[in-house]
Coordinates of C-alpha atoms and ligand atoms in Angstrom, one line a residue:
X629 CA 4.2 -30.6 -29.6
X630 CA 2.9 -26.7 -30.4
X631 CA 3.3 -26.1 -26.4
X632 CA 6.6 -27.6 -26.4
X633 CA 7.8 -25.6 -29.6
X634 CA 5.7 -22.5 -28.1
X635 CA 7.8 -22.6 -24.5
X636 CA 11.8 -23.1 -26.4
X637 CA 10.7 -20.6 -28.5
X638 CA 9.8 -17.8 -25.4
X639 CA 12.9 -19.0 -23.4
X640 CA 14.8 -18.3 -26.0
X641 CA 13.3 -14.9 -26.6
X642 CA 13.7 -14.3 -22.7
X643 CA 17.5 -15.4 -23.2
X644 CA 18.1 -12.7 -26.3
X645 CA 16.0 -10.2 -24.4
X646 CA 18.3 -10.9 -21.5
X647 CA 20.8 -9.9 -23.7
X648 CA 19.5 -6.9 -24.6
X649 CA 18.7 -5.6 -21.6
X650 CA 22.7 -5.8 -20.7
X651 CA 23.8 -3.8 -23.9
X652 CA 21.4 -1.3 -23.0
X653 CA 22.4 -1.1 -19.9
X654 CA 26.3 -1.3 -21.2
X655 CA 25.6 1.6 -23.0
X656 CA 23.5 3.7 -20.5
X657 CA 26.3 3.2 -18.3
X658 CA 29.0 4.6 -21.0
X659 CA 26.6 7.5 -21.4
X660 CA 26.1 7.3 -25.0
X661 CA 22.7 6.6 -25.3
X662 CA 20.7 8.0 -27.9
X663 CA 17.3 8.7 -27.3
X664 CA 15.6 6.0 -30.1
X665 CA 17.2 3.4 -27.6
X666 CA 15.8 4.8 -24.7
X667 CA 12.2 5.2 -26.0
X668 CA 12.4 1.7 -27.2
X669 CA 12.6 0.3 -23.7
X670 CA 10.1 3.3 -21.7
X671 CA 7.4 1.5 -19.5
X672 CA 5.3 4.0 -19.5
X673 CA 4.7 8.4 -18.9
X674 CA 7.4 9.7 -17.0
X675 CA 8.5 12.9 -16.2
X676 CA 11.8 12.2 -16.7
X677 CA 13.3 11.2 -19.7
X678 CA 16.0 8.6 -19.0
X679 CA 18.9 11.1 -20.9
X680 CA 17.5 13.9 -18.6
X681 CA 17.7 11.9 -15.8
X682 CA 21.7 10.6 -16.5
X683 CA 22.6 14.4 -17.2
X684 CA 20.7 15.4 -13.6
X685 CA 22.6 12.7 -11.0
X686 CA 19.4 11.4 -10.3
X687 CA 19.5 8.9 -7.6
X688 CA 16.5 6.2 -6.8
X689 CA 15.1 5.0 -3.9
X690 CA 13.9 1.5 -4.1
X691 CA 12.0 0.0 -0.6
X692 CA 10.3 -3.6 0.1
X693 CA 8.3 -4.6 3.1
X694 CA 8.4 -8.0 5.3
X695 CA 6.7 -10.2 2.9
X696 CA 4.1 -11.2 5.1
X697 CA 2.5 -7.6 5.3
X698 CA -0.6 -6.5 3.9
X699 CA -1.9 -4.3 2.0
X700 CA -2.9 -1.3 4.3
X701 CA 0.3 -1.3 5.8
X702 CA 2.4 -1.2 2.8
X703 CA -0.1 1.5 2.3
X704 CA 1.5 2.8 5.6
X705 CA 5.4 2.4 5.0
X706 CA 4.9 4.2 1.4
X707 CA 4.3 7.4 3.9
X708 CA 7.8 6.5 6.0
X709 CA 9.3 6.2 2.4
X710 CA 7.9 9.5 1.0
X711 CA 9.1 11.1 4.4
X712 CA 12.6 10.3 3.7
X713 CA 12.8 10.7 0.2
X714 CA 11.6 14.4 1.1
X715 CA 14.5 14.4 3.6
X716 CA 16.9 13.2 1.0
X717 CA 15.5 15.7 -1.9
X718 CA 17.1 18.9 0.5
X719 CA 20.8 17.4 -0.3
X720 CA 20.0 15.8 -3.7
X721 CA 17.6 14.8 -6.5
X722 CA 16.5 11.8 -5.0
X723 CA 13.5 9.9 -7.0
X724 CA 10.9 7.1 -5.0
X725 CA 10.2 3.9 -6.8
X726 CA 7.1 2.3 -5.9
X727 CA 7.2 -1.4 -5.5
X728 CA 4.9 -3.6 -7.8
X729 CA 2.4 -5.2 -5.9
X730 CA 1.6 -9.0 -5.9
X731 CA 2.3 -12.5 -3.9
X732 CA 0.2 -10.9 -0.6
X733 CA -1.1 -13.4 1.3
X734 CA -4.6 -12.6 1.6
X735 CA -4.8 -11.7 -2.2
X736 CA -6.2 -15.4 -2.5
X737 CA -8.8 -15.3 -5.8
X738 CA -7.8 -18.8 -7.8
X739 CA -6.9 -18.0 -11.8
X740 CA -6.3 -14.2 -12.3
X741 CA -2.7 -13.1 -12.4
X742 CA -1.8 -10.8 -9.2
X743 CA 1.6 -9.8 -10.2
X744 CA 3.7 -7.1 -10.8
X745 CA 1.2 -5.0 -10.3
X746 CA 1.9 -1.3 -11.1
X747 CA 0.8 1.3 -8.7
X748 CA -1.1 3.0 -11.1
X749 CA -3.8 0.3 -10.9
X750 CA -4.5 1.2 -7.1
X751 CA -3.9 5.0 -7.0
X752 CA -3.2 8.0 -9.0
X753 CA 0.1 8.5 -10.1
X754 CA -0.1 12.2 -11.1
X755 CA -1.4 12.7 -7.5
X756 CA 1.5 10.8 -5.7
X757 CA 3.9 13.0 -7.8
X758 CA 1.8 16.2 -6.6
X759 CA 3.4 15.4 -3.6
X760 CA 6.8 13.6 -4.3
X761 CA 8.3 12.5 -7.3
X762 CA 7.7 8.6 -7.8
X763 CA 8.0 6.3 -10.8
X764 CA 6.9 2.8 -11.6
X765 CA 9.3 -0.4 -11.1
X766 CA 9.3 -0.7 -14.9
X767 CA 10.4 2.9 -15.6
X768 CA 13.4 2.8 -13.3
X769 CA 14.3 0.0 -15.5
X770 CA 14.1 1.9 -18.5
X771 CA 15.8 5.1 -17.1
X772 CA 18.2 3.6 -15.0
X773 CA 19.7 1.4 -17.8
X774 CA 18.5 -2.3 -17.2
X775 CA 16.9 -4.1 -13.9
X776 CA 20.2 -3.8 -11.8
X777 CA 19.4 -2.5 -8.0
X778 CA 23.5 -0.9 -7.0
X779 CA 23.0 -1.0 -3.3
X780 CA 20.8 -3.0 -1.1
X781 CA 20.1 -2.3 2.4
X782 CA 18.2 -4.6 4.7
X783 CA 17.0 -2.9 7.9
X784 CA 17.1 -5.0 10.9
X785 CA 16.9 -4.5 14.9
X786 CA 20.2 -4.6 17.0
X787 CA 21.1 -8.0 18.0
X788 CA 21.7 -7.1 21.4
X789 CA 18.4 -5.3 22.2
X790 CA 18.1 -1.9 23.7
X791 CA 20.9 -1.0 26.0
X792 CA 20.4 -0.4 29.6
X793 CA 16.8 -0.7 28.8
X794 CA 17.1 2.3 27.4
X795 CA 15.8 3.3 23.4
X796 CA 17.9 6.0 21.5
X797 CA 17.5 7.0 17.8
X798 CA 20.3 4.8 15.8
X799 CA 21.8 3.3 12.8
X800 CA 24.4 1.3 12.2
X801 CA 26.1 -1.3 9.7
X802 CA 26.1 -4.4 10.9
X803 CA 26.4 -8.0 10.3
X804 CA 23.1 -9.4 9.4
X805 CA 21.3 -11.5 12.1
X806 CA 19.0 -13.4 9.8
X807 CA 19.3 -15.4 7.1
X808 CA 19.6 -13.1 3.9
X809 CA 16.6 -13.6 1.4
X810 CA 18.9 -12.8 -1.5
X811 CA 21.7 -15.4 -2.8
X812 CA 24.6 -14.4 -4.8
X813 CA 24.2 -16.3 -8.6
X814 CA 27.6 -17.8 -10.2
X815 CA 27.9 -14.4 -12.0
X816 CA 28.4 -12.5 -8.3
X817 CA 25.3 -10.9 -8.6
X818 CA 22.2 -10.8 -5.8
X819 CA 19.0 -12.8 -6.9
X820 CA 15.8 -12.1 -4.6
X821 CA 12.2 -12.0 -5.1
X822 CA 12.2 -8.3 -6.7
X823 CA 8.5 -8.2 -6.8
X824 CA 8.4 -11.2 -9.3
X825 CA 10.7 -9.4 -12.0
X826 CA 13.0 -12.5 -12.8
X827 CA 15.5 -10.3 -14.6
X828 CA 16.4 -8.0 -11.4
X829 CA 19.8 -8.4 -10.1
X830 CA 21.3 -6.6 -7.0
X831 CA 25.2 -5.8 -7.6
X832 CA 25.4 -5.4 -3.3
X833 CA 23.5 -6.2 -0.3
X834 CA 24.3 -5.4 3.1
X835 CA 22.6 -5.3 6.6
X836 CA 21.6 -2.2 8.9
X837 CA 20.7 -2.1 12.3
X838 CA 18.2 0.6 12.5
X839 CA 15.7 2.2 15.0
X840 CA 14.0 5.5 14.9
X841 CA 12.2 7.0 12.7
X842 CA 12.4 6.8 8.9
X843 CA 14.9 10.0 8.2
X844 CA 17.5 8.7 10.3
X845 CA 18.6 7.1 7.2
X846 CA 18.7 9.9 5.3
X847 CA 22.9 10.2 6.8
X848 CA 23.5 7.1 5.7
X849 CA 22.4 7.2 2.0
X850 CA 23.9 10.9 1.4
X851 CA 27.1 10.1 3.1
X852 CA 28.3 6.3 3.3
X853 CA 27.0 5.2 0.3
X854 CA 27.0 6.5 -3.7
X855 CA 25.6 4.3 -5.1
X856 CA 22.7 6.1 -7.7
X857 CA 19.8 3.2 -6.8
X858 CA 19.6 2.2 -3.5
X859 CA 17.1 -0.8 -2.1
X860 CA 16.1 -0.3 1.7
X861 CA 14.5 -3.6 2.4
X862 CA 12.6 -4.7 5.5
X863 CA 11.6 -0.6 5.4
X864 CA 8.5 -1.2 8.0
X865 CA 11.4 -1.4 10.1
X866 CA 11.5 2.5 10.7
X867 CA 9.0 4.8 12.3
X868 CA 7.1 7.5 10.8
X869 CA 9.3 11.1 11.8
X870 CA 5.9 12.7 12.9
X871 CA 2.8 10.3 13.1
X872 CA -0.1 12.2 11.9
X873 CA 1.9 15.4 11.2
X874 CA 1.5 18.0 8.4
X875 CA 3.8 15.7 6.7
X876 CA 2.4 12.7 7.3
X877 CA -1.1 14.1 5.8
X878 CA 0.1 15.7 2.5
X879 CA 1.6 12.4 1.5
X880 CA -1.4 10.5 3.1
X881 CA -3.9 12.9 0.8
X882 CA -1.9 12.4 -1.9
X883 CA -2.6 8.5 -1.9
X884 CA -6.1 9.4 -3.9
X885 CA -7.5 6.2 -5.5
X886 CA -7.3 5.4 -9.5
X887 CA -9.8 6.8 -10.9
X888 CA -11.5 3.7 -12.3
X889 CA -11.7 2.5 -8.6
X890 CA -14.0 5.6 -7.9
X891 CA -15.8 5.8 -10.3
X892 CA -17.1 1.8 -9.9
X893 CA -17.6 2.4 -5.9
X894 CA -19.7 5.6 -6.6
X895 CA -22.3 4.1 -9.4
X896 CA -22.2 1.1 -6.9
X897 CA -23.6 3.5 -4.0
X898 CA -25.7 5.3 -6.7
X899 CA -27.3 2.5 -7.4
X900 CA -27.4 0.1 -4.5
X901 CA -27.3 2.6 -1.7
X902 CA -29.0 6.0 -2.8
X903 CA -25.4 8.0 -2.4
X904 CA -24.4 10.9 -3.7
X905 CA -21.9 13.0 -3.2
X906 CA -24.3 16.0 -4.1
X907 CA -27.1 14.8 -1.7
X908 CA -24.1 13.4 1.0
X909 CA -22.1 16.4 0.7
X910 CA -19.0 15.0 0.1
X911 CA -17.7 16.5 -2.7
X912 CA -14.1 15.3 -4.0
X913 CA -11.4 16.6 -5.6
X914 CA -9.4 14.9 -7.7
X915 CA -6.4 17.3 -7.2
X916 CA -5.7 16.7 -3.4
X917 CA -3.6 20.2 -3.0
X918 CA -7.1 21.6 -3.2
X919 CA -9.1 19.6 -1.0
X920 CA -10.0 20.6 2.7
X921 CA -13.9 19.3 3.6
X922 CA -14.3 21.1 7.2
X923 CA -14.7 18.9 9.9
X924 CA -18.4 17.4 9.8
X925 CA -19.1 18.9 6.9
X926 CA -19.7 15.6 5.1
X927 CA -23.5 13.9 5.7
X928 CA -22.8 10.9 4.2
X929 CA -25.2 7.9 2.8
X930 CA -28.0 6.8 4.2
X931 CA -26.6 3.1 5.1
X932 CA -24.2 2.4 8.0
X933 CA -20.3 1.1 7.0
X934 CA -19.0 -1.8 8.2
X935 CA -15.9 -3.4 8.2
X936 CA -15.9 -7.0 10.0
X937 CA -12.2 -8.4 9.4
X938 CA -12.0 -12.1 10.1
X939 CA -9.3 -14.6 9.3
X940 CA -6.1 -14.2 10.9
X941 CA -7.8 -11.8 13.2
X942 CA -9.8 -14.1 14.6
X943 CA -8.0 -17.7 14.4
X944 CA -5.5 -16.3 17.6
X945 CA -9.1 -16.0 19.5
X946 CA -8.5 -12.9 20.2
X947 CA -11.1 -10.7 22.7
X948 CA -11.2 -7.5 21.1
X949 CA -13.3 -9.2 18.0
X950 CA -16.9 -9.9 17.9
X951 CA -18.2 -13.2 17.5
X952 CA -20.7 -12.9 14.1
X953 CA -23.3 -13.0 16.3
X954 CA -21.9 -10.6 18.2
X955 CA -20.9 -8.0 15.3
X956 CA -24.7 -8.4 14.3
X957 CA -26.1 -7.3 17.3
X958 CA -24.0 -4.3 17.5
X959 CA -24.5 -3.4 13.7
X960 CA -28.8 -3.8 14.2
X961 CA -28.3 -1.7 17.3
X962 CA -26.4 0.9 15.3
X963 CA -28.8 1.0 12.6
X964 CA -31.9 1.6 15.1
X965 CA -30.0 4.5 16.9
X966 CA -28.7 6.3 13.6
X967 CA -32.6 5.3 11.6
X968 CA -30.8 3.8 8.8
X969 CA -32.2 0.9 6.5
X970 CA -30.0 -0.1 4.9
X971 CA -26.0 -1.5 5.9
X972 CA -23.2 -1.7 3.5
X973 CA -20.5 -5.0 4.5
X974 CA -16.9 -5.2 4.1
X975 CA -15.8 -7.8 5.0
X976 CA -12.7 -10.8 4.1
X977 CA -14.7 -13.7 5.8
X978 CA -14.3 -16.9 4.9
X979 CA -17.5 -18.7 2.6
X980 CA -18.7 -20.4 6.2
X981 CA -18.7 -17.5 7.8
X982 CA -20.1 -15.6 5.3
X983 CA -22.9 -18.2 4.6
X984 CA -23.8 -17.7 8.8
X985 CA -23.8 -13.7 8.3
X986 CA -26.1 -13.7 5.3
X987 CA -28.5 -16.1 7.6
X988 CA -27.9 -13.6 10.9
X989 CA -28.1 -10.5 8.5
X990 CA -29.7 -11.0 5.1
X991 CA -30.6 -7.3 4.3
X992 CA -26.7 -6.7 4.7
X993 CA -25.9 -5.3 0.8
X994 CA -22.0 -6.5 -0.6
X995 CA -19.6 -5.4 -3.0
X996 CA -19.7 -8.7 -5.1
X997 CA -17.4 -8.4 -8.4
X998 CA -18.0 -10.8 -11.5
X999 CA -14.8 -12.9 -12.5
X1000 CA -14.5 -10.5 -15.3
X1001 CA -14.5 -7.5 -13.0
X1002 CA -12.4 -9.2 -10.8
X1003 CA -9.9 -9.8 -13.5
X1004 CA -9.9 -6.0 -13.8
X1005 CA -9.9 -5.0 -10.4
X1006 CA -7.8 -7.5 -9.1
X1007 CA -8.2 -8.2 -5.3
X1008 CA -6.6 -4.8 -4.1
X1009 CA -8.7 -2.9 -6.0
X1010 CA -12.0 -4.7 -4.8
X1011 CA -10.6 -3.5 -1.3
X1012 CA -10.1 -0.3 -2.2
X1013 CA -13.5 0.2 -3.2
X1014 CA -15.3 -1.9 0.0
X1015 CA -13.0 0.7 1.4
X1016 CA -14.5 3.5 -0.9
X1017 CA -17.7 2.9 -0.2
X1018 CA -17.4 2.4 4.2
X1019 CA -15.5 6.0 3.5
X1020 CA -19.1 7.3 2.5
X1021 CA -21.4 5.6 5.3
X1022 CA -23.1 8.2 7.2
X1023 CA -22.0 6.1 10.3
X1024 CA -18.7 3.4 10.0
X1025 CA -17.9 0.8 12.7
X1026 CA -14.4 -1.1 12.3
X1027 CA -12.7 -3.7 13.8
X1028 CA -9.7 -3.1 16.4
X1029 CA -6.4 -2.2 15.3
X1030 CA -6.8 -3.6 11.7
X1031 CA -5.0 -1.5 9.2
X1032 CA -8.0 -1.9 6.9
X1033 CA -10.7 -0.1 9.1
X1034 CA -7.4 2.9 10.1
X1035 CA -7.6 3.5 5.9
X1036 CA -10.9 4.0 6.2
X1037 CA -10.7 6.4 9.2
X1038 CA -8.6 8.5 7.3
X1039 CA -10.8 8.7 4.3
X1040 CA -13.3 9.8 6.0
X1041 CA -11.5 12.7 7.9
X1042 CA -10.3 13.7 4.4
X1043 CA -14.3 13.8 3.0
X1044 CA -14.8 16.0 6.4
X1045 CA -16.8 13.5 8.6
X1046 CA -17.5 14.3 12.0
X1047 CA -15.3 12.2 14.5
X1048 CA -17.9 10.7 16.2
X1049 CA -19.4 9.0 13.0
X1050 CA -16.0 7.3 11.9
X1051 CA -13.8 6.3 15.1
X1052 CA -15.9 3.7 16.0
X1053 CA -14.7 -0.4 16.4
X1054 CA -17.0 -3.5 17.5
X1055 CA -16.0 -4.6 21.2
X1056 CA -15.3 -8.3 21.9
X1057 CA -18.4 -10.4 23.0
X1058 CA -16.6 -10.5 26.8
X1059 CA -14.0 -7.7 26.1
X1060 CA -13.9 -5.5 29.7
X1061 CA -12.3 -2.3 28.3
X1062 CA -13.7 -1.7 25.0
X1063 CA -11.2 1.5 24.1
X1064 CA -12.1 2.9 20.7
X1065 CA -10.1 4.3 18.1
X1066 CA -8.2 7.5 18.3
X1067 CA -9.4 10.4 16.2
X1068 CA -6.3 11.8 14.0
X1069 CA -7.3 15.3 12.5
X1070 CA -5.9 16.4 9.9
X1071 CA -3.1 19.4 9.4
X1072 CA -3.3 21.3 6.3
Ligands
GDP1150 N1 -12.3 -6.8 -0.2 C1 -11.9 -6.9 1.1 N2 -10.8 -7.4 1.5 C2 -10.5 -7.4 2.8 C3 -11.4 -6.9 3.8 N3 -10.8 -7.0 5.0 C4 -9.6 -7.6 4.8 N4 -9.4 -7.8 3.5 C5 -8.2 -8.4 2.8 O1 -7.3 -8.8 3.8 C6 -6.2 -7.9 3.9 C7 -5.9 -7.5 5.3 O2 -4.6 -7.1 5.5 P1 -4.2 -5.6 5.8 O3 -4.4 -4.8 4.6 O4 -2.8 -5.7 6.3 O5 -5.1 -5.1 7.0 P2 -5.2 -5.6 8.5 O6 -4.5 -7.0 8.6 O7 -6.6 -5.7 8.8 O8 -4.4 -4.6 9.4 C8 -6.5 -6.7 3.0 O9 -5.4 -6.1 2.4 C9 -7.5 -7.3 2.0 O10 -6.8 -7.9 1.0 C10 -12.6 -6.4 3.4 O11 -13.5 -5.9 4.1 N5 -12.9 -6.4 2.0
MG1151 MG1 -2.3 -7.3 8.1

């Protein structure tokens, strides 16, 4: 009886809330807000205030990714993003929203909530906005007057292919080849999945052939369309402008950690691995602009980093990943060559598999969270700290091509590791040509 009371009660406080959202955003619209309205409804620090922001012809940049992506290449398409809003900011004052995290497919931990996730649980807002200026899903809704997206855009590949065989640079509105995954509600408006925010309504959606790299956009947005919040959907679609430019690296150094995530990876190499950053000589600053370790300055911990990714990557039998056996021999072997004792794990196997590596390899030390830390750090953030702590191995070994192991690589060129301690991947048990990963310095 309480529950039942309990759940009419919140649905109808969802329904009056609904309500209020639209006046606000009624009024926001009219441009007559005054500022106790406004503060009512902030999510959070901003440096904008929503009646700054109205006066200034601020215009948002909202992006999604093909839901079944992970993590680290989300982590990827937020540099194509900042790329274009820094292509966009020459003509206009263009702001990035970050998307909420939640509902990714390996963030599988039963009973804590993962979703709409803020950024600022992962990384360090003041840094991304040292770099670009970005705001939280929730404080778009405040300053932009309610949780209505104008303009969506999802990206898409030409029907027909390439032409002649032959690949050009274009974009171009078109109708859309797959099945939208937004439906228009009895009002007229766009439903979607908008990161779990039930409220979000898109007043437009249209499709966009696209290929090339991220700023071809840019034309598109200033010109065709002026609308002031814009949603580019499917945004893994375009290509970095410069892979591994200056660019690419300011807004890749700016991607620093949250603090808390640090701080929790450091006492854990304190106390489980004897790491420093004194005695490693890897000395971090918080403030990015004023970071540049030379190259192999960084010594590193005396334990060897390993990330073994499993799962998917190893259900399509593919060659370039080590049986467990396999990885183990390769890891004992490292820690012979290198005299280290001790050997730090990443990894996302399965309980099986794990249960078979802690028999092949039960000196192997793990990030383990309680439930209560887990609750805390959510799964993304215990990645971000296996990552955190791989980043300060004196000697890392990856697996091929996984996203997850390329963070890592870059971490470790921003602490100043030599290249021959990080660009390192196990080779199948029968792979032929073991290629290993390509070393990507940075430009300052
Ligand atoms: N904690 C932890 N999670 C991992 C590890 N390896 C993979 N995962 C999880 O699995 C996901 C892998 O997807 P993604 O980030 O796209 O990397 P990729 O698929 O390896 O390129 C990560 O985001 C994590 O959630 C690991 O070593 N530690
Ligand atoms: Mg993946």
């Amino acid at each position: 009886m309480a529950t039942n009371r309990g759940t009419a009660v919140s649905v109808h406080l969802h329904h009056i809330l609904g309500y209020i959202t639209v006046f606000i955003f009624v009024i926001l619209s009219s441009n007559s807000s005054s500022a106790s309205e406004d503060d009512a409804f902030r999510a959070g620090q901003s440096m904008f205030s929503p009646v700054a922001a109205a006066s200034r012809d601020v215009r948002y940049l909202l992006y999604d990714v093909n839901p079944p992506e992970g993590f680290n290449l989300r982590r990827d398409v937020y540099i194509r993003m900042a790329t274009l809003l820094k292509t966009l900011r020459k003509e206009g004052d263009w702001v990035l929203v970050l998307p909420p995290w939640g509902r990714l497919y390996h963030w599988q931990s039963p009973e804590i909530h993962q979703l709409r996730i803020p950024w600022g649980e992962f990384f360090s807002i003041t840094s991304l906005q040292a770099n670009i200026p970005v705001i939280e899903y929730e404080e778009f809704i405040a300053e932009s007057g309610g949780p209505f997206i104008d303009q969506i855009l999802v990206l898409q590949s030409y029907a027909e292919g390439w032409t002649d065989g032959k690949w050009e640079e274009k974009v171009d509105d078109r109708p859309c080849i797959e099945k939208l995954m937004y439906s228009k509600d009895k009002q007229g408006y766009y439903r979607g999945w908008f990161w779990g925010f039930e409220e979000t309504r898109a007043l437009n959606v249209t499709c966009l052939s696209a290929q090339g790299h991220a700023s071809i956009l840019a034309p598109v947005l200033q010109n065709n369309i002026t609308a002031t919040s814009v949603m580019v959907d499917r945004a893994e679609t375009v290509l970095h402008d410069h892979y591994a430019g200056k660019d690419y690296w300011d807004t890749r150094r700016s991607m620093v950690f949250a603090k808390h995530l640090r701080i929790i990876g450091d006492k854990f190499r304190a106390n489980h691995l004897n790491s420093t950053d004194k005695q490693d000589q890897t000395p971090y600053n918080e403030d990015w602009t004023q970071m540049k370790n030379p190259l192999g300055s960084a010594k590193g911990g005396p334990y060897l980093g390993v990330h073994l990714r499993r799962k998917d990557f190893i259900w399509g039998h593919r060659e370039d990943v080590p049986s467990l056996k396999g990885a183990v021999k390769k890891i004992r072997s490292l820690m012979k060559k290198h005299k280290l004792l001790q050997v730090f794990v990443a990894t996302d196997a399965d309980e099986e598999e794990l249960a078979k590596l802690k028999r092949l390899l039960p000196e192997m030390v793990r990030f383990e969270p309680s439930l209560e830390d887990l609750e805390l750090l959510k799964d993304g953030g215990v990645a971000i700290i296996d990552q955190w702590i791989c980043a300060h191995a004196r000697f890392f070994i990856g697996t091929s091509v996984s996203t997850f192991s390329f963070r890592i690589h870059e971490e470790r060129e921003i602490l100043g590791f030599d290249p021959k301690t990080t660009y390192n991947r196990f080779c199948g048990d029968v792979e032929q040509e073991c290629e290993q990963p390509t070393h990507w310095k940075i430009v300052y």
